[in-house]
PDB file of C-alpha atoms in Angstrom:
ATOM      1  CA  MET A1135      23.766 -18.920  11.241  1.00  0.00           C
ATOM      2  CA  SER A1136      23.491 -16.393   8.430  1.00  0.00           C
ATOM      3  CA  VAL A1137      21.282 -13.540   7.244  1.00  0.00           C
ATOM      4  CA  GLU A1138      20.236 -13.814   3.591  1.00  0.00           C
ATOM      5  CA  GLN A1139      19.852 -10.484   1.840  1.00  0.00           C
ATOM      6  CA  PRO A1140      19.395  -9.381  -1.813  1.00  0.00           C
ATOM      7  CA  ASP A1141      21.362  -6.659  -3.592  1.00  0.00           C
ATOM      8  CA  VAL A1142      21.706  -3.447  -1.573  1.00  0.00           C
ATOM      9  CA  ARG A1143      21.267  -1.434  -4.738  1.00  0.00           C
ATOM     10  CA  ALA A1144      17.546  -2.164  -4.685  1.00  0.00           C
ATOM     11  CA  GLY A1145      17.539   0.709  -2.195  1.00  0.00           C
ATOM     12  CA  GLY A1146      14.773   2.785  -0.670  1.00  0.00           C
ATOM     13  CA  HIS A1147      13.450   3.472   2.801  1.00  0.00           C
ATOM     14  CA  ALA A1148      11.170   1.495   5.067  1.00  0.00           C
ATOM     15  CA  GLY A1149       8.951   2.700   7.858  1.00  0.00           C
ATOM     16  CA  ARG A1150       5.686   0.891   7.390  1.00  0.00           C
ATOM     17  CA  GLY A1151       4.062   0.893  10.843  1.00  0.00           C
ATOM     18  CA  GLY A1152       4.042   4.620  11.476  1.00  0.00           C
ATOM     19  CA  GLN A1153       3.272   5.436   7.837  1.00  0.00           C
ATOM     20  CA  ILE A1154       0.235   3.166   7.843  1.00  0.00           C
ATOM     21  CA  ASP A1155      -1.228   4.863  10.916  1.00  0.00           C
ATOM     22  CA  ALA A1156      -0.280   8.428  10.015  1.00  0.00           C
ATOM     23  CA  LEU A1157      -1.594   8.224   6.457  1.00  0.00           C
ATOM     24  CA  ALA A1158      -4.835   6.523   7.494  1.00  0.00           C
ATOM     25  CA  GLU A1159      -5.478   9.151  10.161  1.00  0.00           C
ATOM     26  CA  HIS A1160      -4.712  12.069   7.853  1.00  0.00           C
ATOM     27  CA  LEU A1161      -6.899  10.859   4.986  1.00  0.00           C
ATOM     28  CA  PHE A1162      -9.716   8.952   6.627  1.00  0.00           C
ATOM     29  CA  GLY A1163      -9.829   9.958  10.286  1.00  0.00           C
ATOM     30  CA  LYS A1164      -8.060   8.551  13.303  1.00  0.00           C
ATOM     31  CA  ASP A1165     -10.483   5.687  13.925  1.00  0.00           C
ATOM     32  CA  VAL A1166     -10.285   4.039  10.511  1.00  0.00           C
ATOM     33  CA  VAL A1167      -8.016   1.227  11.663  1.00  0.00           C
ATOM     34  CA  ALA A1168      -9.135   0.999  15.293  1.00  0.00           C
ATOM     35  CA  ASP A1169     -11.634  -1.818  14.843  1.00  0.00           C
ATOM     36  CA  ALA A1170      -9.224  -3.829  12.733  1.00  0.00           C
ATOM     37  CA  VAL A1171      -6.616  -4.006  15.472  1.00  0.00           C
ATOM     38  CA  HIS A1172      -8.709  -3.791  18.655  1.00  0.00           C
ATOM     39  CA  ALA A1173      -8.666  -7.507  19.389  1.00  0.00           C
ATOM     40  CA  ASP A1174      -4.916  -7.754  18.918  1.00  0.00           C
ATOM     41  CA  ALA A1175      -4.228  -4.629  20.938  1.00  0.00           C
ATOM     42  CA  GLU A1176      -5.967  -5.837  24.083  1.00  0.00           C
ATOM     43  CA  GLY A1177      -3.431  -6.660  26.748  1.00  0.00           C
ATOM     44  CA  GLN A1178      -0.415  -5.714  24.625  1.00  0.00           C
ATOM     45  CA  GLY A1179      -0.066  -2.063  25.600  1.00  0.00           C
ATOM     46  CA  ASP A1180       2.408  -0.102  23.510  1.00  0.00           C
ATOM     47  CA  ALA A1181       3.416  -3.195  21.566  1.00  0.00           C
ATOM     48  CA  VAL A1182       0.716  -2.322  19.044  1.00  0.00           C
ATOM     49  CA  GLY A1183       0.185   1.306  20.022  1.00  0.00           C
ATOM     50  CA  ARG A1184      -0.705   3.849  17.342  1.00  0.00           C
ATOM     51  CA  ARG A1185       2.699   5.552  17.619  1.00  0.00           C
ATOM     52  CA  LYS A1186       4.563   2.301  17.158  1.00  0.00           C
ATOM     53  CA  ARG A1187       6.861   2.558  14.161  1.00  0.00           C
ATOM     54  CA  ASN A1188       8.390  -0.646  12.816  1.00  0.00           C
ATOM     55  CA  ARG A1189      11.089  -0.295  10.267  1.00  0.00           C
ATOM     56  CA  ALA A1190      13.319  -2.878   8.855  1.00  0.00           C
ATOM     57  CA  GLY A1191      15.201  -3.688   5.761  1.00  0.00           C
ATOM     58  CA  GLY A1192      17.422  -6.547   4.860  1.00  0.00           C
ATOM     59  CA  GLN A1193      19.556  -6.198   1.763  1.00  0.00           C
ATOM     60  CA  ASP A1194      23.282  -6.777   1.988  1.00  0.00           C
ATOM     61  CA  VAL A1195      25.765  -6.224  -0.805  1.00  0.00           C
ATOM     62  CA  GLN A1196      27.059  -9.783  -0.559  1.00  0.00           C
ATOM     63  CA  GLY A1197      24.040 -12.034  -0.050  1.00  0.00           C
ATOM     64  CA  ALA A1198      24.192 -14.442   2.878  1.00  0.00           C
ATOM     65  CA  VAL A1199      26.262 -13.096   5.779  1.00  0.00           C
ATOM     66  CA  PRO A1200      27.345 -15.469   8.590  1.00  0.00           C
ATOM     67  CA  VAL A1201      26.408 -13.886  11.917  1.00  0.00           C
ATOM     68  CA  PRO A1202      26.794 -14.992  15.554  1.00  0.00           C
ATOM     69  CA  ALA A1203      23.696 -16.382  17.234  1.00  0.00           C
ATOM     70  CA  ASP A1204      22.131 -14.025  19.766  1.00  0.00           C
ATOM     71  CA  PRO A1205      24.945 -11.398  19.729  1.00  0.00           C
ATOM     72  CA  LYS A1206      25.244  -9.326  22.909  1.00  0.00           C
ATOM     73  CA  ARG A1207      27.170  -6.258  21.670  1.00  0.00           C
ATOM     74  CA  LEU A1208      25.873  -4.396  18.614  1.00  0.00           C
ATOM     75  CA  ALA A1209      27.026  -1.448  16.540  1.00  0.00           C
ATOM     76  CA  VAL A1210      24.029  -0.028  14.693  1.00  0.00           C
ATOM     77  CA  LEU A1211      24.519   2.709  12.097  1.00  0.00           C
ATOM     78  CA  GLU A1212      21.042   2.440  10.578  1.00  0.00           C
ATOM     79  CA  TYR A1213      17.916   4.026  12.089  1.00  0.00           C
ATOM     80  CA  SER A1214      15.589   1.243  10.977  1.00  0.00           C
ATOM     81  CA  VAL A1215      17.579  -1.398  12.840  1.00  0.00           C
ATOM     82  CA  ILE A1216      17.654   0.752  15.984  1.00  0.00           C
ATOM     83  CA  GLU A1217      13.861   0.979  15.795  1.00  0.00           C
ATOM     84  CA  ASN A1218      13.363  -2.730  15.352  1.00  0.00           C
ATOM     85  CA  LEU A1219      15.776  -3.644  18.103  1.00  0.00           C
ATOM     86  CA  GLN A1220      13.695  -1.384  20.308  1.00  0.00           C
ATOM     87  CA  VAL A1221      10.524  -3.201  19.243  1.00  0.00           C
ATOM     88  CA  LEU A1222      12.175  -6.517  20.059  1.00  0.00           C
ATOM     89  CA  GLY A1223      13.348  -5.320  23.470  1.00  0.00           C
ATOM     90  CA  LEU A1224      17.036  -5.410  22.571  1.00  0.00           C
ATOM     91  CA  SER A1225      18.047  -1.749  22.810  1.00  0.00           C
ATOM     92  CA  ASP A1226      20.323  -2.475  25.766  1.00  0.00           C
ATOM     93  CA  ARG A1227      22.665  -4.426  23.478  1.00  0.00           C
ATOM     94  CA  ILE A1228      23.482  -1.382  21.339  1.00  0.00           C
ATOM     95  CA  LYS A1229      27.026  -0.342  22.227  1.00  0.00           C
ATOM     96  CA  ALA A1230      27.644   1.997  19.275  1.00  0.00           C
ATOM     97  CA  ALA A1231      25.021   3.760  17.190  1.00  0.00           C
ATOM     98  CA  VAL A1232      24.205   6.655  14.943  1.00  0.00           C
ATOM     99  CA  GLN A1233      22.806   9.602  16.921  1.00  0.00           C
ATOM    100  CA  THR A1234      18.997   9.559  17.298  1.00  0.00           C
ATOM    101  CA  ARG A1235      18.318  12.934  18.936  1.00  0.00           C
ATOM    102  CA  ASN A1236      16.070  13.985  16.023  1.00  0.00           C
ATOM    103  CA  LEU A1237      13.964  10.830  16.252  1.00  0.00           C
ATOM    104  CA  PRO A1238      11.715  11.441  19.275  1.00  0.00           C
ATOM    105  CA  TRP A1239       9.731   8.199  18.918  1.00  0.00           C
ATOM    106  CA  LEU A1240      12.813   6.186  19.847  1.00  0.00           C
ATOM    107  CA  THR A1241      13.761   5.429  23.406  1.00  0.00           C
ATOM    108  CA  ALA A1242      17.083   6.804  24.593  1.00  0.00           C
ATOM    109  CA  LEU A1243      20.173   4.839  23.643  1.00  0.00           C
ATOM    110  CA  PRO A1244      22.021   3.114  26.503  1.00  0.00           C
ATOM    111  CA  ALA A1245      24.195   5.428  28.582  1.00  0.00           C
ATOM    112  CA  ASP A1246      27.342   3.534  27.608  1.00  0.00           C
ATOM    113  CA  CYS A1247      26.563   3.657  23.878  1.00  0.00           C
ATOM    114  CA  LYS A1248      29.261   5.289  21.742  1.00  0.00           C
ATOM    115  CA  LEU A1249      27.784   7.735  19.224  1.00  0.00           C
ATOM    116  CA  VAL A1250      28.468   8.042  15.514  1.00  0.00           C
ATOM    117  CA  LYS A1251      27.598  11.363  13.870  1.00  0.00           C
ATOM    118  CA  SER A1252      25.257  10.207  11.069  1.00  0.00           C
ATOM    119  CA  VAL A1253      24.217   7.349   8.783  1.00  0.00           C
ATOM    120  CA  LYS A1254      26.780   8.693   6.294  1.00  0.00           C
ATOM    121  CA  SER A1255      29.692   8.441   8.734  1.00  0.00           C
ATOM    122  CA  VAL A1256      32.329   5.769   8.151  1.00  0.00           C
ATOM    123  CA  ASP A1257      33.531   5.987  11.749  1.00  0.00           C
ATOM    124  CA  ILE A1258      35.704   2.906  12.060  1.00  0.00           C
ATOM    125  CA  GLU A1259      37.405   4.090  15.246  1.00  0.00           C
ATOM    126  CA  THR A1260      34.204   4.601  17.231  1.00  0.00           C
ATOM    127  CA  VAL A1261      32.671   1.343  16.063  1.00  0.00           C
ATOM    128  CA  SER A1262      35.842  -0.609  16.821  1.00  0.00           C
ATOM    129  CA  SER A1263      36.102   0.868  20.321  1.00  0.00           C
ATOM    130  CA  ALA A1264      32.644  -0.547  21.165  1.00  0.00           C
ATOM    131  CA  LYS A1265      33.945  -4.090  20.525  1.00  0.00           C
ATOM    132  CA  PRO A1266      30.743  -5.267  18.796  1.00  0.00           C
ATOM    133  CA  ASP A1267      29.845  -8.882  18.009  1.00  0.00           C
ATOM    134  CA  LEU A1268      27.763  -7.727  15.019  1.00  0.00           C
ATOM    135  CA  ILE A1269      27.591  -4.490  12.990  1.00  0.00           C
ATOM    136  CA  PHE A1270      24.645  -3.042  11.041  1.00  0.00           C
ATOM    137  CA  ILE A1271      25.470  -0.247   8.597  1.00  0.00           C
ATOM    138  CA  SER A1272      23.260   2.003   6.487  1.00  0.00           C
ATOM    139  CA  GLY A1273      22.856   1.805   2.735  1.00  0.00           C
ATOM    140  CA  ARG A1274      24.548   5.172   2.417  1.00  0.00           C
ATOM    141  CA  ILE A1275      27.884   3.678   3.433  1.00  0.00           C
ATOM    142  CA  SER A1276      27.397   0.228   1.945  1.00  0.00           C
ATOM    143  CA  ARG A1277      30.347   0.733  -0.395  1.00  0.00           C
ATOM    144  CA  ASN A1278      32.531   0.846   2.696  1.00  0.00           C
ATOM    145  CA  ILE A1279      31.282  -2.437   4.118  1.00  0.00           C
ATOM    146  CA  ASP A1280      34.691  -4.089   3.807  1.00  0.00           C
ATOM    147  CA  ALA A1281      36.190  -1.491   6.159  1.00  0.00           C
ATOM    148  CA  PHE A1282      33.967  -2.762   8.981  1.00  0.00           C
ATOM    149  CA  LYS A1283      34.383  -6.504   8.441  1.00  0.00           C
ATOM    150  CA  PRO A1284      37.723  -6.822  10.266  1.00  0.00           C
ATOM    151  CA  ILE A1285      35.934  -5.573  13.404  1.00  0.00           C
ATOM    152  CA  ALA A1286      32.930  -7.944  13.319  1.00  0.00           C
ATOM    153  CA  PRO A1287      30.471  -9.515  10.853  1.00  0.00           C
ATOM    154  CA  THR A1288      28.777  -6.620   9.050  1.00  0.00           C
ATOM    155  CA  VAL A1289      25.299  -6.475   7.537  1.00  0.00           C
ATOM    156  CA  CYS A1290      23.768  -3.668   5.500  1.00  0.00           C
ATOM    157  CA  LEU A1291      20.042  -3.590   6.166  1.00  0.00           C
ATOM    158  CA  ILE A1292      17.852  -1.606   3.791  1.00  0.00           C
ATOM    159  CA  PRO A1293      14.517  -2.422   2.142  1.00  0.00           C
ATOM    160  CA  ASN A1294      13.978  -3.666  -1.374  1.00  0.00           C
ATOM    161  CA  LYS A1295      11.733  -0.953  -2.785  1.00  0.00           C
ATOM    162  CA  ALA A1296      10.430  -3.216  -5.528  1.00  0.00           C
ATOM    163  CA  GLU A1297       9.125  -5.756  -2.988  1.00  0.00           C
ATOM    164  CA  GLY A1298       7.678  -3.268  -0.501  1.00  0.00           C
ATOM    165  CA  TRP A1299       5.890  -4.870   2.432  1.00  0.00           C
ATOM    166  CA  LYS A1300       7.136  -8.336   1.499  1.00  0.00           C
ATOM    167  CA  SER A1301      10.708  -7.121   1.881  1.00  0.00           C
ATOM    168  CA  PHE A1302       9.968  -5.309   5.143  1.00  0.00           C
ATOM    169  CA  ARG A1303       8.258  -8.340   6.636  1.00  0.00           C
ATOM    170  CA  GLY A1304      10.927 -10.805   5.579  1.00  0.00           C
ATOM    171  CA  ASN A1305      13.762  -8.620   6.747  1.00  0.00           C
ATOM    172  CA  PHE A1306      12.202  -7.895  10.128  1.00  0.00           C
ATOM    173  CA  LEU A1307      11.754 -11.622  10.695  1.00  0.00           C
ATOM    174  CA  ALA A1308      15.336 -12.288   9.608  1.00  0.00           C
ATOM    175  CA  LEU A1309      16.609  -9.697  12.078  1.00  0.00           C
ATOM    176  CA  ALA A1310      14.518 -11.164  14.881  1.00  0.00           C
ATOM    177  CA  GLU A1311      15.691 -14.696  14.112  1.00  0.00           C
ATOM    178  CA  VAL A1312      19.306 -13.704  14.789  1.00  0.00           C
ATOM    179  CA  PHE A1313      18.253 -13.114  18.404  1.00  0.00           C
ATOM    180  CA  GLY A1314      15.860 -16.041  18.730  1.00  0.00           C
ATOM    181  CA  LYS A1315      12.860 -13.702  18.677  1.00  0.00           C
ATOM    182  CA  LYS A1316      11.064 -14.703  15.490  1.00  0.00           C
ATOM    183  CA  ALA A1317       7.851 -15.526  17.372  1.00  0.00           C
ATOM    184  CA  ASP A1318       7.891 -12.067  18.974  1.00  0.00           C
ATOM    185  CA  ALA A1319       8.369 -10.485  15.555  1.00  0.00           C
ATOM    186  CA  GLU A1320       5.422 -12.422  14.112  1.00  0.00           C
ATOM    187  CA  LYS A1321       3.288 -11.119  16.979  1.00  0.00           C
ATOM    188  CA  GLU A1322       4.340  -7.528  16.235  1.00  0.00           C
ATOM    189  CA  LEU A1323       3.564  -7.880  12.527  1.00  0.00           C
ATOM    190  CA  LYS A1324       0.000  -9.152  12.869  1.00  0.00           C
ATOM    191  CA  PRO A1325      -1.629  -5.851  13.947  1.00  0.00           C
ATOM    192  CA  LEU A1326       0.380  -3.960  11.318  1.00  0.00           C
ATOM    193  CA  GLU A1327      -0.907  -6.290   8.624  1.00  0.00           C
ATOM    194  CA  LYS A1328      -4.465  -5.679   9.804  1.00  0.00           C
ATOM    195  CA  ARG A1329      -3.874  -1.927   9.692  1.00  0.00           C
ATOM    196  CA  LEU A1330      -2.439  -2.257   6.221  1.00  0.00           C
ATOM    197  CA  SER A1331      -5.433  -4.262   5.035  1.00  0.00           C
ATOM    198  CA  ALA A1332      -7.836  -1.679   6.474  1.00  0.00           C
ATOM    199  CA  LEU A1333      -5.972   1.126   4.736  1.00  0.00           C
ATOM    200  CA  ARG A1334      -5.952  -0.725   1.410  1.00  0.00           C
ATOM    201  CA  ASN A1335      -9.731  -1.101   1.602  1.00  0.00           C
ATOM    202  CA  LYS A1336     -10.158   2.625   2.214  1.00  0.00           C
ATOM    203  CA  ALA A1337      -7.623   3.623  -0.433  1.00  0.00           C
ATOM    204  CA  ALA A1338      -9.086   1.515  -3.239  1.00  0.00           C
ATOM    205  CA  GLY A1339      -9.926   3.787  -6.169  1.00  0.00           C
ATOM    206  CA  GLU A1340      -8.291   6.840  -4.598  1.00  0.00           C
ATOM    207  CA  ARG A1341      -5.854   8.709  -6.870  1.00  0.00           C
ATOM    208  CA  ILE A1342      -2.796  10.514  -5.532  1.00  0.00           C
ATOM    209  CA  ALA A1343       0.112  12.570  -6.805  1.00  0.00           C
ATOM    210  CA  VAL A1344       3.551  12.129  -5.226  1.00  0.00           C
ATOM    211  CA  ILE A1345       5.286  15.513  -5.347  1.00  0.00           C
ATOM    212  CA  MET A1346       9.012  15.834  -4.645  1.00  0.00           C
ATOM    213  CA  MET A1347      11.296  18.816  -4.132  1.00  0.00           C
ATOM    214  CA  VAL A1348      14.823  18.165  -5.405  1.00  0.00           C
ATOM    215  CA  ASN A1349      17.364  20.978  -5.277  1.00  0.00           C
ATOM    216  CA  GLY A1350      14.574  23.543  -5.331  1.00  0.00           C
ATOM    217  CA  ARG A1351      12.749  21.921  -8.239  1.00  0.00           C
ATOM    218  CA  MET A1352       9.282  20.413  -7.894  1.00  0.00           C
ATOM    219  CA  MET A1353       8.482  17.207  -9.753  1.00  0.00           C
ATOM    220  CA  ALA A1354       5.934  14.407  -9.717  1.00  0.00           C
ATOM    221  CA  ALA A1355       7.241  10.921  -8.973  1.00  0.00           C
ATOM    222  CA  PRO A1356       5.776   8.117 -11.105  1.00  0.00           C
ATOM    223  CA  ALA A1357       4.269   4.876  -9.868  1.00  0.00           C
ATOM    224  CA  GLY A1358       7.037   2.528  -8.798  1.00  0.00           C
ATOM    225  CA  GLY A1359       9.378   5.424  -8.051  1.00  0.00           C
ATOM    226  CA  ALA A1360       9.814   7.409  -4.847  1.00  0.00           C
ATOM    227  CA  ALA A1361       7.258   6.444  -2.181  1.00  0.00           C
ATOM    228  CA  ALA A1362       6.278   3.443  -4.318  1.00  0.00           C
ATOM    229  CA  HIS A1363       4.754   1.778  -1.254  1.00  0.00           C
ATOM    230  CA  LEU A1364       1.872   4.281  -1.366  1.00  0.00           C
ATOM    231  CA  GLY A1365       0.611   2.324  -4.350  1.00  0.00           C
ATOM    232  CA  ALA A1366       2.121  -1.116  -3.984  1.00  0.00           C
ATOM    233  CA  ASP A1367       1.441  -1.498  -0.259  1.00  0.00           C
ATOM    234  CA  PHE A1368      -1.192   1.070   0.681  1.00  0.00           C
ATOM    235  CA  GLY A1369      -3.383   0.685  -2.408  1.00  0.00           C
ATOM    236  CA  PHE A1370      -3.504   4.208  -3.873  1.00  0.00           C
ATOM    237  CA  THR A1371      -3.324   4.853  -7.627  1.00  0.00           C
ATOM    238  CA  ASN A1372      -0.571   7.245  -8.702  1.00  0.00           C
ATOM    239  CA  VAL A1373      -1.815   9.724 -11.316  1.00  0.00           C
ATOM    240  CA  LYS A1374       1.595   9.553 -13.001  1.00  0.00           C
ATOM    241  CA  PRO A1375       2.049   6.083 -14.512  1.00  0.00           C
ATOM    242  CA  LYS A1376       5.171   4.001 -14.333  1.00  0.00           C
ATOM    243  CA  PRO A1377       7.617   4.858 -17.151  1.00  0.00           C
ATOM    244  CA  ALA A1378       7.575   2.529 -20.136  1.00  0.00           C
ATOM    245  CA  GLN A1379      10.386   0.005 -20.153  1.00  0.00           C
ATOM    246  CA  PRO A1380      12.819   0.267 -23.079  1.00  0.00           C
ATOM    247  CA  ALA A1381      12.345  -2.398 -25.729  1.00  0.00           C
TER     248      ALA A1381
END
């Protein structure tokens, strides 16, 4: 089988589940999405818990990538994939991974997991020693993807910022399908989509400014730029419009 992914240069970060809940609670109170997801949450425990954070992306620099079906040994150098493997109940298959000590919402990596320093590390030796069947790398080292391919099929999973939720959803399903867990992924997405819909209804007509600090300088990000999902997915209106396209 293969994983189909657009151009990695689309770039950006995912993280929709936790952002939906955190933003809704901060702006509108913690109960704003409770009614929308109550029916789905019954009997599912933490599967749809408020601290659940689903992240996924799915853009590879070379389009469709042949991957083994239901791989048992994984090297994962991207936080979002670690999160989604956790959601899908597959954390025990991670045999090499980027360190997650600063991400307290994640469960501990397996005791036999070999650790890579960061998402920027091109640590061929550590990854190779884990003998993975499939490798996931971060967008920050996507230019080095060919260095990993002799070890195992390698996929670079990041979101397409321009497509927002559509990209997240499609990529999460694609990841799950590799392991025969597409139905489980669909089940996880339903309460998030209800939360997202509830937030959009509350955010309609609300104007926001997206302020960034870059090298000590403060600037306002336009619509469609950094944190574009606040408008495209969550429904807020950015006070700084999208830049005009050159003729």
